[in-house]
Short mmCIF file of C-alpha atoms in Angstrom, two decimals:
data_model
loop_
_atom_site.label_atom_id
_atom_site.label_comp_id
_atom_site.label_asym_id
_atom_site.label_seq_id
_atom_site.Cartn_x
_atom_site.Cartn_y
_atom_site.Cartn_z
CA MET A 1 -13.94 -34.93 -13.77
CA GLN A 2 -11.30 -35.58 -11.12
CA THR A 3 -12.05 -37.40 -7.90
CA PRO A 4 -12.66 -34.96 -5.03
CA ASP A 5 -9.56 -36.15 -3.17
CA ALA A 6 -7.16 -36.06 -6.15
CA PRO A 7 -4.04 -34.04 -5.31
CA LEU A 8 -4.21 -30.38 -6.22
CA GLN A 9 -1.79 -28.85 -8.71
CA VAL A 10 -0.17 -25.84 -7.02
CA THR A 11 2.07 -23.45 -8.91
CA VAL A 12 4.51 -21.50 -6.75
CA VAL A 13 5.46 -18.16 -8.28
CA LEU A 14 8.79 -16.62 -7.23
CA GLY A 15 8.13 -12.92 -7.71
CA SER A 16 11.58 -11.30 -7.73
CA ASN A 17 14.25 -11.20 -10.38
CA ARG A 18 16.70 -8.88 -8.61
CA HIS A 19 20.36 -9.78 -8.49
CA GLY A 20 21.18 -11.21 -5.04
CA ARG A 21 17.51 -11.76 -4.23
CA PHE A 22 16.51 -13.47 -1.00
CA GLY A 23 13.47 -15.17 -2.56
CA PRO A 24 15.11 -18.54 -3.27
CA VAL A 25 15.87 -18.96 0.44
CA VAL A 26 12.22 -18.40 1.36
CA ALA A 27 11.10 -20.51 -1.61
CA ASP A 28 13.20 -23.50 -0.54
CA TRP A 29 11.63 -23.38 2.92
CA LEU A 30 8.14 -23.00 1.42
CA LEU A 31 8.64 -25.83 -1.05
CA SER A 32 9.68 -28.14 1.77
CA ARG A 33 6.36 -27.33 3.52
CA LEU A 34 4.47 -28.07 0.31
CA ARG A 35 6.29 -31.36 -0.29
CA ASP A 36 5.27 -32.53 3.18
CA ARG A 37 1.64 -32.55 2.05
CA GLU A 38 0.15 -35.48 0.18
CA ASP A 39 -2.76 -33.37 -1.08
CA LEU A 40 -0.54 -31.05 -3.15
CA VAL A 41 1.63 -31.47 -6.23
CA THR A 42 3.93 -28.52 -6.83
CA GLN A 43 5.58 -26.84 -9.78
CA VAL A 44 7.49 -23.55 -9.86
CA VAL A 45 7.41 -20.44 -12.05
CA ASP A 46 10.33 -18.10 -11.40
CA VAL A 47 10.01 -14.60 -12.87
CA ALA A 48 13.81 -14.52 -13.17
CA ASP A 49 13.54 -17.26 -15.79
CA ALA A 50 10.47 -15.93 -17.63
CA GLU A 51 12.16 -13.15 -19.67
CA LEU A 52 8.86 -11.56 -20.65
CA PRO A 53 9.04 -8.17 -22.37
CA THR A 54 7.26 -5.26 -20.73
CA THR A 55 5.56 -4.06 -23.92
CA LEU A 56 2.90 -6.81 -23.89
CA ALA A 57 3.53 -7.19 -27.62
CA ARG A 58 3.10 -10.69 -29.04
CA THR A 59 6.27 -11.71 -30.90
CA PRO A 60 7.96 -15.04 -31.62
CA GLU A 61 10.34 -14.38 -28.72
CA THR A 62 7.42 -13.65 -26.42
CA ALA A 63 5.67 -16.83 -27.53
CA ALA A 64 8.76 -18.83 -26.58
CA ALA A 65 8.94 -17.17 -23.15
CA LEU A 66 5.23 -17.72 -22.56
CA SER A 67 5.46 -21.39 -23.56
CA SER A 68 7.58 -22.09 -20.49
CA VAL A 69 5.22 -20.26 -18.12
CA THR A 70 1.63 -20.28 -19.35
CA PRO A 71 1.08 -24.08 -19.22
CA LYS A 72 2.16 -24.15 -15.57
CA LEU A 73 -0.27 -21.37 -14.70
CA ALA A 74 -3.09 -22.89 -16.76
CA ALA A 75 -2.68 -26.34 -15.19
CA ALA A 76 -2.74 -25.00 -11.63
CA ASP A 77 -5.66 -25.56 -9.32
CA ALA A 78 -4.12 -22.98 -6.98
CA PHE A 79 -1.16 -20.65 -6.60
CA VAL A 80 1.27 -19.59 -3.92
CA VAL A 81 2.83 -16.26 -4.83
CA LEU A 82 6.07 -15.42 -3.07
CA THR A 83 6.86 -11.71 -3.07
CA PRO A 84 9.31 -9.30 -1.54
CA GLU A 85 8.34 -5.72 -0.86
CA TYR A 86 10.06 -3.10 -2.98
CA ASN A 87 9.13 0.55 -2.37
CA HIS A 88 5.95 -0.38 -0.46
CA SER A 89 4.69 -2.75 -3.18
CA TYR A 90 5.55 -5.87 -5.15
CA PRO A 91 8.18 -6.17 -7.92
CA ALA A 92 7.64 -5.05 -11.50
CA ALA A 93 8.65 -8.49 -12.84
CA LEU A 94 5.82 -10.09 -10.87
CA LYS A 95 3.31 -7.54 -12.18
CA ASN A 96 4.53 -8.22 -15.71
CA LEU A 97 4.04 -11.97 -15.30
CA ILE A 98 0.57 -11.41 -13.89
CA ASP A 99 -0.38 -9.01 -16.69
CA TRP A 100 0.69 -11.42 -19.44
CA HIS A 101 -2.01 -13.82 -18.21
CA TYR A 102 -5.70 -13.49 -17.49
CA THR A 103 -7.79 -16.63 -17.76
CA GLU A 104 -5.06 -18.70 -16.09
CA TRP A 105 -5.79 -16.93 -12.76
CA GLN A 106 -9.59 -16.89 -13.00
CA ALA A 107 -11.66 -18.71 -10.39
CA LYS A 108 -8.57 -20.06 -8.64
CA PRO A 109 -7.22 -19.36 -5.15
CA VAL A 110 -3.98 -17.54 -4.48
CA ALA A 111 -2.01 -17.79 -1.24
CA LEU A 112 0.56 -15.09 -0.52
CA VAL A 113 3.96 -15.43 1.15
CA SER A 114 5.98 -12.27 1.68
CA TYR A 115 9.29 -11.13 3.03
CA GLY A 116 10.96 -7.82 3.60
CA GLY A 117 12.12 -5.39 6.24
CA VAL A 118 9.99 -4.05 9.05
CA SER A 119 6.68 -4.70 7.30
CA GLY A 120 7.63 -8.20 6.17
CA GLY A 121 6.22 -7.54 2.72
CA LEU A 122 2.64 -7.11 3.90
CA ARG A 123 2.14 -3.90 1.90
CA ALA A 124 3.04 -5.87 -1.25
CA VAL A 125 0.51 -8.52 -0.22
CA GLU A 126 -2.28 -5.96 0.12
CA HIS A 127 -1.54 -4.56 -3.34
CA LEU A 128 -1.56 -8.06 -4.81
CA ARG A 129 -4.97 -8.75 -3.28
CA GLN A 130 -6.41 -5.89 -5.34
CA VAL A 131 -4.78 -7.11 -8.54
CA PHE A 132 -5.94 -10.71 -8.10
CA ALA A 133 -9.48 -9.57 -7.31
CA GLU A 134 -9.51 -7.79 -10.67
CA LEU A 135 -8.43 -11.07 -12.31
CA HIS A 136 -11.32 -12.95 -10.67
CA ALA A 137 -8.97 -14.92 -8.42
CA VAL A 138 -9.59 -15.50 -4.71
CA THR A 139 -6.80 -14.67 -2.27
CA VAL A 140 -6.82 -16.70 0.92
CA ARG A 141 -7.05 -14.68 4.11
CA ASP A 142 -3.99 -15.89 6.02
CA THR A 143 -0.46 -15.28 4.79
CA VAL A 144 3.09 -16.15 5.77
CA SER A 145 5.27 -13.10 6.30
CA PHE A 146 8.94 -12.81 7.19
CA HIS A 147 9.84 -9.52 8.87
CA ASN A 148 13.52 -8.57 8.58
CA ALA A 149 13.85 -11.71 6.50
CA GLY A 150 17.63 -11.69 6.17
CA GLY A 151 17.99 -11.97 9.93
CA ALA A 152 15.11 -14.45 10.34
CA PHE A 153 16.92 -17.26 8.49
CA GLU A 154 20.09 -19.18 9.23
CA ASP A 155 21.52 -21.84 6.91
CA GLY A 156 18.41 -21.60 4.72
CA ARG A 157 15.94 -22.25 7.54
CA PRO A 158 13.97 -19.96 9.83
CA LYS A 159 15.84 -19.46 13.10
CA ASP A 160 12.57 -20.07 14.95
CA PRO A 161 10.37 -22.23 12.69
CA THR A 162 7.39 -22.43 15.07
CA GLY A 163 5.57 -19.31 13.85
CA PRO A 164 6.27 -19.72 10.13
CA ASP A 165 5.45 -23.44 10.13
CA THR A 166 2.15 -22.81 11.93
CA ALA A 167 1.28 -19.92 9.60
CA ALA A 168 2.14 -22.03 6.54
CA LYS A 169 -0.09 -24.89 7.69
CA THR A 170 -3.02 -22.53 8.26
CA MET A 171 -2.51 -20.81 4.90
CA LEU A 172 -2.13 -24.07 2.98
CA ASP A 173 -5.18 -25.61 4.67
CA GLN A 174 -7.21 -22.58 3.50
CA LEU A 175 -5.70 -22.85 0.01
CA VAL A 176 -6.69 -26.52 -0.22
CA TRP A 177 -10.25 -25.75 0.90
CA TRP A 178 -10.69 -23.04 -1.73
CA ALA A 179 -8.88 -25.01 -4.43
CA ARG A 180 -11.08 -28.08 -4.01
CA GLY A 181 -14.27 -26.05 -4.05
CA LEU A 182 -13.28 -23.94 -7.03
CA ARG A 183 -11.93 -26.91 -9.00
CA GLU A 184 -15.25 -28.69 -8.54
CA ALA A 185 -17.16 -25.55 -9.54
CA ARG A 186 -15.03 -25.04 -12.69
CA GLU A 187 -15.56 -28.69 -13.68
CA ARG A 188 -19.33 -28.39 -13.32
CA ARG A 189 -19.66 -24.95 -14.89
CA PRO A 190 -16.83 -23.25 -16.76
CA TYR A 191 -16.15 -19.83 -15.30
CA GLY A 192 -17.40 -17.04 -17.53
CA GLY A 193 -16.30 -13.94 -15.59
#
C-alpha cells in the first residue's frame, strides 16, 4: 500500500491523430501545468502513436501496439484526456483507444481538456462523460476548454493565461482529490464493477 501523500501517476491522453492537429500545442501547455505540481507524475499516451486497428481483433501486430499503451493506462491513478471537437463529438482515434481498454479505466478519475471552435470542444467533453461512466470511471466536474483555440494561443502559450491557468488548477485539484480517494479504495478493496 502506498503512503497517502505519494505522488499520483497521471496519464495524459492526446486524443487526435489528424495531420496538422493543434493538440500538441495544448498538450505542451497542459504538461507544463502538470510538471509544476509535486503531487503528480506524468506520462503521455498519444493516439497518433498507438496505431491500433479498428477491428478490435487480437493479432500479433495489435499486441505490439497495445504493449506501448496498455501499461501506461494500467499504471495510472488518474487521467487527463485532451480532445478536440470533430463534428460535435470527439475523434474516432480516441474512441478506438478507449474501446481497446476496459479495466484500465475502472474506478479511476478522468479530467477533460478540450479545444475547438465556438464551443471549445465542450460537446466532445459531454460525450466522453457518458463513455467514461459506462467504463466505471469518474469524470471530474470542472474542465479546461479553449474556444477558437487557434487564435487563443501565441508562440505555444495562451495569449491570456489567467483563465486557463485558473481552470487548470481547479481541475487538477479535483483530479487529485478523486485520485487519492479512489487509489486508497482500490488498495483496500479491488474494484469488481
